[in-house]
PDB file of C-alpha atoms in Angstrom:
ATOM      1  CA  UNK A 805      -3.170  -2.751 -28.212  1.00 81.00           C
ATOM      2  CA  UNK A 806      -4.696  -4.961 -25.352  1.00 92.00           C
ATOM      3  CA  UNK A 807      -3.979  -4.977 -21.416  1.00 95.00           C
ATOM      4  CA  UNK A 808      -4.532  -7.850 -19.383  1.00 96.00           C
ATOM      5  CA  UNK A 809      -3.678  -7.797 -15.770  1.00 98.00           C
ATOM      6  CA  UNK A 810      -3.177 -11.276 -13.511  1.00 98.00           C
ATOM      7  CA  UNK A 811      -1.400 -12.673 -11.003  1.00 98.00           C
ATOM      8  CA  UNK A 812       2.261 -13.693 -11.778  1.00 98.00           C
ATOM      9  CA  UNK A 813       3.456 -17.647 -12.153  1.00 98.00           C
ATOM     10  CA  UNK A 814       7.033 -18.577 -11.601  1.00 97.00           C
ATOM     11  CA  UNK A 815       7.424 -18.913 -15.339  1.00 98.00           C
ATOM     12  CA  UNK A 816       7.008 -15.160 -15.034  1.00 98.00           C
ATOM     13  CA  UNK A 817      10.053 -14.529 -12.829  1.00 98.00           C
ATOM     14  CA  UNK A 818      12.732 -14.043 -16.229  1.00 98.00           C
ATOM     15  CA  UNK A 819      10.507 -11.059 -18.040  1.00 98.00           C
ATOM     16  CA  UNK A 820       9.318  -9.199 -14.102  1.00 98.00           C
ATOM     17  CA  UNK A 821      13.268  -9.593 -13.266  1.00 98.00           C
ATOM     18  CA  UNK A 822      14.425  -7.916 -16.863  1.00 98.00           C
ATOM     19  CA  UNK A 823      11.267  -5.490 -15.925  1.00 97.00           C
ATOM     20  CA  UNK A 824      12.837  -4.392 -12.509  1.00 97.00           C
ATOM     21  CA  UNK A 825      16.158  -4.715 -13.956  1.00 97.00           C
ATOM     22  CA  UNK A 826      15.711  -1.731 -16.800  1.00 97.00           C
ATOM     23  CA  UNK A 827      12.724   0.644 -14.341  1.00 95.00           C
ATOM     24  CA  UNK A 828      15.259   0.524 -11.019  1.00 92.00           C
ATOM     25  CA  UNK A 829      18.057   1.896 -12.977  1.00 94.00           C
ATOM     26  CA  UNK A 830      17.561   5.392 -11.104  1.00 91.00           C
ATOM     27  CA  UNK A 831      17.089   3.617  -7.840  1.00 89.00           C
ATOM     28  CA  UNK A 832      20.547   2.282  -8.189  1.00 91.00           C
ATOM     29  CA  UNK A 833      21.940   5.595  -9.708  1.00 91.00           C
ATOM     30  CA  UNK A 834      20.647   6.786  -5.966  1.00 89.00           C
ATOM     31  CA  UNK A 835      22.616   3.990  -4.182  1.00 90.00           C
ATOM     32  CA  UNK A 836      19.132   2.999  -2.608  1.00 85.00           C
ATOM     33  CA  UNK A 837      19.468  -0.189  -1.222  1.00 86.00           C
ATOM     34  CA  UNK A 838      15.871  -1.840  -2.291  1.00 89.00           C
ATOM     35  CA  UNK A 839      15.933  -5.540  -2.862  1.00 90.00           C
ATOM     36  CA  UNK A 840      13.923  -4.765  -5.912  1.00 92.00           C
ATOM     37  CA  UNK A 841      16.739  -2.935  -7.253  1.00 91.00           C
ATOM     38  CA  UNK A 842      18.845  -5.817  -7.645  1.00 94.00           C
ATOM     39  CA  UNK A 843      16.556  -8.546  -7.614  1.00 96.00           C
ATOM     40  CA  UNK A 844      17.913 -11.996  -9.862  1.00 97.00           C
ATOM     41  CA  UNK A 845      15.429 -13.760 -11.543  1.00 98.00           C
ATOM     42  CA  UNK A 846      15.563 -16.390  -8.337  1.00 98.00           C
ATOM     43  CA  UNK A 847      14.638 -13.184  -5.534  1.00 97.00           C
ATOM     44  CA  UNK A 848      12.085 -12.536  -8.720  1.00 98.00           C
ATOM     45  CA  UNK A 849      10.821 -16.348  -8.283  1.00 98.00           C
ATOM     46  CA  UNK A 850      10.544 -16.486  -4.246  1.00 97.00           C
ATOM     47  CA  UNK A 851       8.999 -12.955  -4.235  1.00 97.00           C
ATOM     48  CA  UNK A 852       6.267 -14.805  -6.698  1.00 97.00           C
ATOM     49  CA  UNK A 853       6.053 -17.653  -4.196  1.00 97.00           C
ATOM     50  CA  UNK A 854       5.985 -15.820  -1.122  1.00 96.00           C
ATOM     51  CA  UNK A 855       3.539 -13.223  -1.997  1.00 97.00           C
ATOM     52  CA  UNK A 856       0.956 -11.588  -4.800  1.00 97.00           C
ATOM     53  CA  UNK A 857       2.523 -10.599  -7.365  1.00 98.00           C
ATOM     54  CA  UNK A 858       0.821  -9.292 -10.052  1.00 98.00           C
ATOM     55  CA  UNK A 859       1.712  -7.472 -14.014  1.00 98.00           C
ATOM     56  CA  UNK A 860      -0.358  -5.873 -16.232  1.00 98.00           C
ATOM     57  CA  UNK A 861       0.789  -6.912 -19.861  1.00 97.00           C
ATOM     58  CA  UNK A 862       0.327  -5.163 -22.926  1.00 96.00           C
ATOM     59  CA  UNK A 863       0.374  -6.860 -26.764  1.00 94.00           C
ATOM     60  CA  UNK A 864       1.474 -10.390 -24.548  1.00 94.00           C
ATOM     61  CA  UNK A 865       4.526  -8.801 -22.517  1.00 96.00           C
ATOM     62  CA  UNK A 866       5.259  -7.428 -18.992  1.00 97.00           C
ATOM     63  CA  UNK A 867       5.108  -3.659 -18.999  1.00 98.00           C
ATOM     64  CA  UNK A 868       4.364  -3.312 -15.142  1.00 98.00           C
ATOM     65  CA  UNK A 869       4.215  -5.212 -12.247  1.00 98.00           C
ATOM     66  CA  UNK A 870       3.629  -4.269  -7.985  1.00 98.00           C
ATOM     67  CA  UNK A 871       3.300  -6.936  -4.895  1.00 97.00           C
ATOM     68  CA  UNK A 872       0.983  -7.067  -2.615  1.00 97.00           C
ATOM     69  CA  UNK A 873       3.456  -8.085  -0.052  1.00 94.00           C
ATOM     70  CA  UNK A 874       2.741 -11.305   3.181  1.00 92.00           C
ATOM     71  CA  UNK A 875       6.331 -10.700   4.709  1.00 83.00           C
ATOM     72  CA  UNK A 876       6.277  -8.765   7.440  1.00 76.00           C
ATOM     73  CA  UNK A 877       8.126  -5.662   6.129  1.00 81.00           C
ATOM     74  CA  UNK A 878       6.347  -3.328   8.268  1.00 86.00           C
ATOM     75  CA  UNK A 879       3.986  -5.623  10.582  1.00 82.00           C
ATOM     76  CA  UNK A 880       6.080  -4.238  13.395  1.00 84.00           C
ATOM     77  CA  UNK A 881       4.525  -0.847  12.759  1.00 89.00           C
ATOM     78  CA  UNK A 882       0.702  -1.907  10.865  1.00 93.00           C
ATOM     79  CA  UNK A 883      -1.134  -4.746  10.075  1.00 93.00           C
ATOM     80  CA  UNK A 884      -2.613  -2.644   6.768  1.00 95.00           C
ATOM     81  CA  UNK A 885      -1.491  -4.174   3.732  1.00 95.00           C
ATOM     82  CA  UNK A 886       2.024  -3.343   2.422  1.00 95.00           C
ATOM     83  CA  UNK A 887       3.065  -3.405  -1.706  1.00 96.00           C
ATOM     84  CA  UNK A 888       6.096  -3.317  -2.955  1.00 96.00           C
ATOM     85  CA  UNK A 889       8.296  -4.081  -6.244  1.00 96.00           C
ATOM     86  CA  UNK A 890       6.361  -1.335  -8.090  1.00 96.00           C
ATOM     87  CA  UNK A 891       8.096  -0.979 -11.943  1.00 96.00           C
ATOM     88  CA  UNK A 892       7.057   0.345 -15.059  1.00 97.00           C
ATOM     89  CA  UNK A 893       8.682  -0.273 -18.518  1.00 97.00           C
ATOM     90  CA  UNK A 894      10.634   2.809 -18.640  1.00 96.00           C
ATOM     91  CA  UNK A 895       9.734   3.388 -22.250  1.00 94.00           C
ATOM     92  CA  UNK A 896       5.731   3.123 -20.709  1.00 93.00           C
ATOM     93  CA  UNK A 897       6.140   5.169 -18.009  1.00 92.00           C
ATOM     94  CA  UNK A 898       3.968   8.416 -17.719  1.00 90.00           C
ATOM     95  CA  UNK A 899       1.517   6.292 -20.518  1.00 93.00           C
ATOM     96  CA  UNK A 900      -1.095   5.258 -17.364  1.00 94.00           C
ATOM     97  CA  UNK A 901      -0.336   1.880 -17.595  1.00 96.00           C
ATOM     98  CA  UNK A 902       0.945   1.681 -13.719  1.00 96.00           C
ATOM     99  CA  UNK A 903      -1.912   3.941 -12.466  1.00 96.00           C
ATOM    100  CA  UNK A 904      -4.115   1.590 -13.547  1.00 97.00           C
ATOM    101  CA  UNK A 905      -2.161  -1.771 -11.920  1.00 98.00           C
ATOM    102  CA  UNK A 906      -1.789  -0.001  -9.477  1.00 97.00           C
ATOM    103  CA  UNK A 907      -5.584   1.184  -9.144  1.00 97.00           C
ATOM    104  CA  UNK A 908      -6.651  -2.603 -10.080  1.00 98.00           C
ATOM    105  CA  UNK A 909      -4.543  -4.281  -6.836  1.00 98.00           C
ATOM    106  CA  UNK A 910      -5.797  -1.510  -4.742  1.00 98.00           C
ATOM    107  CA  UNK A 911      -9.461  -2.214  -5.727  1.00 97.00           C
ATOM    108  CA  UNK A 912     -10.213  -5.674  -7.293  1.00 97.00           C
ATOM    109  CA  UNK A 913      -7.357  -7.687  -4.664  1.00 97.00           C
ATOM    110  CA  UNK A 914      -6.759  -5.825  -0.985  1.00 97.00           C
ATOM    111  CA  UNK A 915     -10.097  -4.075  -1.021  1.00 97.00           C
ATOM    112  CA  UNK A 916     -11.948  -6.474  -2.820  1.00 97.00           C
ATOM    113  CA  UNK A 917     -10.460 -10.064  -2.337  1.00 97.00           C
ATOM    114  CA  UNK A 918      -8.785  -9.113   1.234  1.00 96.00           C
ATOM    115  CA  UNK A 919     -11.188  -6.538   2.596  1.00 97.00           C
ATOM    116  CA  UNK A 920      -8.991  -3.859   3.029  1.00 97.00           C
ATOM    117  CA  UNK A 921      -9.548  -0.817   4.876  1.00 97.00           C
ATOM    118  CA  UNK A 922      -6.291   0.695   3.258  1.00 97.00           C
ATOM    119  CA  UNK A 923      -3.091  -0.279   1.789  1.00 97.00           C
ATOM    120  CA  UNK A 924       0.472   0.850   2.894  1.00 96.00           C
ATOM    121  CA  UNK A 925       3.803   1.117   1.017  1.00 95.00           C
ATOM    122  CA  UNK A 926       7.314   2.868   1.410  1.00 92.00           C
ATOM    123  CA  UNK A 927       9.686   5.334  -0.338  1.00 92.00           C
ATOM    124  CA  UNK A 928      12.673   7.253  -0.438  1.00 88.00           C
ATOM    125  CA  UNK A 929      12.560  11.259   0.472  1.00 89.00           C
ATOM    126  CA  UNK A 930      15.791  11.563  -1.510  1.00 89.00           C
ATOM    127  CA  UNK A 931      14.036  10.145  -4.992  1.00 87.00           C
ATOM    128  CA  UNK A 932      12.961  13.184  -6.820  1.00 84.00           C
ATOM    129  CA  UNK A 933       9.870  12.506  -7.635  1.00 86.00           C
ATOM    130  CA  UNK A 934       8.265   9.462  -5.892  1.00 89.00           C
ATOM    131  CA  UNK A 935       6.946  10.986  -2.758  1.00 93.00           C
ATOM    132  CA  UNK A 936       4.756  13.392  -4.794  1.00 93.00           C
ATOM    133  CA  UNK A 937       3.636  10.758  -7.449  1.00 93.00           C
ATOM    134  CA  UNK A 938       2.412   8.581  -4.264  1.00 95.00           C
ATOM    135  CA  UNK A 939       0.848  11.463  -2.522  1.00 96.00           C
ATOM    136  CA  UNK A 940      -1.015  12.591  -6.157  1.00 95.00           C
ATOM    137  CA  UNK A 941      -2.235   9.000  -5.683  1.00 95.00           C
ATOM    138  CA  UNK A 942      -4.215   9.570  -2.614  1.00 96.00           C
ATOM    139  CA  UNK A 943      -0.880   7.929   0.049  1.00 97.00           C
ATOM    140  CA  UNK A 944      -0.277  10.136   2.639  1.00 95.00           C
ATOM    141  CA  UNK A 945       2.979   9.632   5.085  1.00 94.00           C
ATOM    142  CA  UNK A 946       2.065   8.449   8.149  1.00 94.00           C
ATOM    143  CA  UNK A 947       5.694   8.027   9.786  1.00 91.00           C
ATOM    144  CA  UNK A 948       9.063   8.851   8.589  1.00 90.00           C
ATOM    145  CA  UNK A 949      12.318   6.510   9.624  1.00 88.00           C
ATOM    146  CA  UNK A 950      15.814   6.116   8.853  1.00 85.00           C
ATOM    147  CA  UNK A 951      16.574   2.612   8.967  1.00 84.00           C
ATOM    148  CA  UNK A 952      20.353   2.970   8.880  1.00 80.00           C
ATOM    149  CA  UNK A 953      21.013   1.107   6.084  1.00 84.00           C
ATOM    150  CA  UNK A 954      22.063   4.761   3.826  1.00 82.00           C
ATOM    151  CA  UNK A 955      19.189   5.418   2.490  1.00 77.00           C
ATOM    152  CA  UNK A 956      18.201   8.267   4.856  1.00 80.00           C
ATOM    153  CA  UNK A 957      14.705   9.154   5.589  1.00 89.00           C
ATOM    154  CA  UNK A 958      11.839   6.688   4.219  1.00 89.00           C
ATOM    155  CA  UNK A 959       8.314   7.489   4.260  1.00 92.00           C
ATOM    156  CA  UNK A 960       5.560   4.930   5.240  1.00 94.00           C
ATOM    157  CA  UNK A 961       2.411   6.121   3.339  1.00 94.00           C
ATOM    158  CA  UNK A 962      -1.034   5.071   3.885  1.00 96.00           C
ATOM    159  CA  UNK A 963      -4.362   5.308   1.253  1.00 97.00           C
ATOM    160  CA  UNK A 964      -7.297   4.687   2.359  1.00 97.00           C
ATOM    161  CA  UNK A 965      -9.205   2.176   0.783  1.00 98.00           C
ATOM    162  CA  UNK A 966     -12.918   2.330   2.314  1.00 97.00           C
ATOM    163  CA  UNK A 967     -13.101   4.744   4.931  1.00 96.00           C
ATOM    164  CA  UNK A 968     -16.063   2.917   7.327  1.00 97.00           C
ATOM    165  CA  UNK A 969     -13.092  -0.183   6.878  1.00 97.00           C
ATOM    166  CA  UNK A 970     -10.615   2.068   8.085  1.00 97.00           C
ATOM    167  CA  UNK A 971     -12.581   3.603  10.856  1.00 95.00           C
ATOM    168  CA  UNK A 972     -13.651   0.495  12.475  1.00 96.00           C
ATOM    169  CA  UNK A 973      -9.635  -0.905  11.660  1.00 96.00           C
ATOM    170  CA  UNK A 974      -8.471   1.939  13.582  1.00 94.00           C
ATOM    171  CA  UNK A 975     -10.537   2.034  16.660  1.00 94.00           C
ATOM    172  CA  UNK A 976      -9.935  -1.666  16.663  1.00 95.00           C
ATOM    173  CA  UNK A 977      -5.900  -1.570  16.021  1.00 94.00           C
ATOM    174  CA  UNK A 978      -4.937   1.555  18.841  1.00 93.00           C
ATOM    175  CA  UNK A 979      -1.262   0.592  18.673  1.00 92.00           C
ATOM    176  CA  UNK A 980      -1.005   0.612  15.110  1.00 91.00           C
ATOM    177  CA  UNK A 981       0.569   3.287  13.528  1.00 91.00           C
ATOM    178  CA  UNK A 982      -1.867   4.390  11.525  1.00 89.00           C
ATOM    179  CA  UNK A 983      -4.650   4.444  14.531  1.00 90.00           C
ATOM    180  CA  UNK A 984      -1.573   6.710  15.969  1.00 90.00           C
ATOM    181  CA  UNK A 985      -1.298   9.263  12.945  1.00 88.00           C
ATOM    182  CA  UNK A 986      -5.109   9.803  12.988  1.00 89.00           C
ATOM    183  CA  UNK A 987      -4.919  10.574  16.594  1.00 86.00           C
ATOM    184  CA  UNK A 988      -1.951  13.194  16.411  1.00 86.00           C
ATOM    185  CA  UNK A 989      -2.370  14.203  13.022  1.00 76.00           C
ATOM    186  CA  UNK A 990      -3.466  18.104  12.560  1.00 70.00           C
ATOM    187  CA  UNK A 991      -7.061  19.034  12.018  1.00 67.00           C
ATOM    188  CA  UNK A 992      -7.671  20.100   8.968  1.00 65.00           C
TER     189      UNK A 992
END
């Protein structure tokens, strides 16, 4: 069995859509209105364009896939890195295969290519399980929001990456959210 992990090509926008497709079946048996949910293979394509994606393969296939997103999702609230689009093959899942994506964009591209003090993502507190398997990851929520659209109350989470990075990023960045979660967070 072999893994290779690499950035995504727009001739990989057919196997990450099937990919999202068959893992965000529970997201849409939530009626959680994430663009990853019901991503088409041409979303699948700009996404590819517009940002990093990347997919770990096994035996020459897609099994995983996460973005290391340059919208602006949540620049209103950090400048920290935000991913997104995070899927496992649901047959894989639970195998360590998305751990270790996951691990390798945190590490080898936002740390290592972009310098990264930490990364940022968001999640659902109504999904049963994905708020714990984020905060088992190291994420910690650093503000929750409703943003009206039915999904009730997200959580923006936060890992640090290097924590002299995210020091200096903080006392840098006082009106970012995360300089304001260390500030009013309680001592441990």
């Amino acid at each position: 069995m072999s893994e290779h992990i690499r950035q995504a090509g727009e001739r990989d926008a057919p196997a990450v859509a099937e990919l999202l497709h068959r893992a965000y079946e529970p997201i849409r048996a939530l009626r959680l209105s994430w663009p990853a949910a019901k991503a088409s293979v041409e979303d699948v394509r700009t996404n590819i364009v517009r940002n990093e994606c990347y997919v770990l393969e096994r035996d020459g296939a897609v099994a995983a896939t996460l973005t290391h997103s340059l919208g602006g999702e949540v620049r209103d609230a950090t400048g920290l890195p935000f991913v997104k689009w995070f899927a496992v093959e649901p047959l894989l899942q639970g195998s360590g295969i998305g751990s270790r994506l996951m691990e390798w964009v945190e590490r080898s591209v936002l740390l290592g290519k972009h310098r990264a003090p930490a990364v940022t993502l968001a999640t659902a507190e109504r999904h049963p399980w994905l708020v714990a398997m984020y905060r088992r990851r190291g994420y910690e929520t650093v503000l929750t929001y409703d943003p009206g659209n039915g999904d009730g109350q997200m959580h923006l989470m936060r890992k640090i990456l290097d924590i002299d990075l995210y020091r200096r990023y903080i006392l840098t960045n006082p009106d970012d959210i995360a300089a304001k979660y260390e500030r009013t967070r309680p001592a441990p």
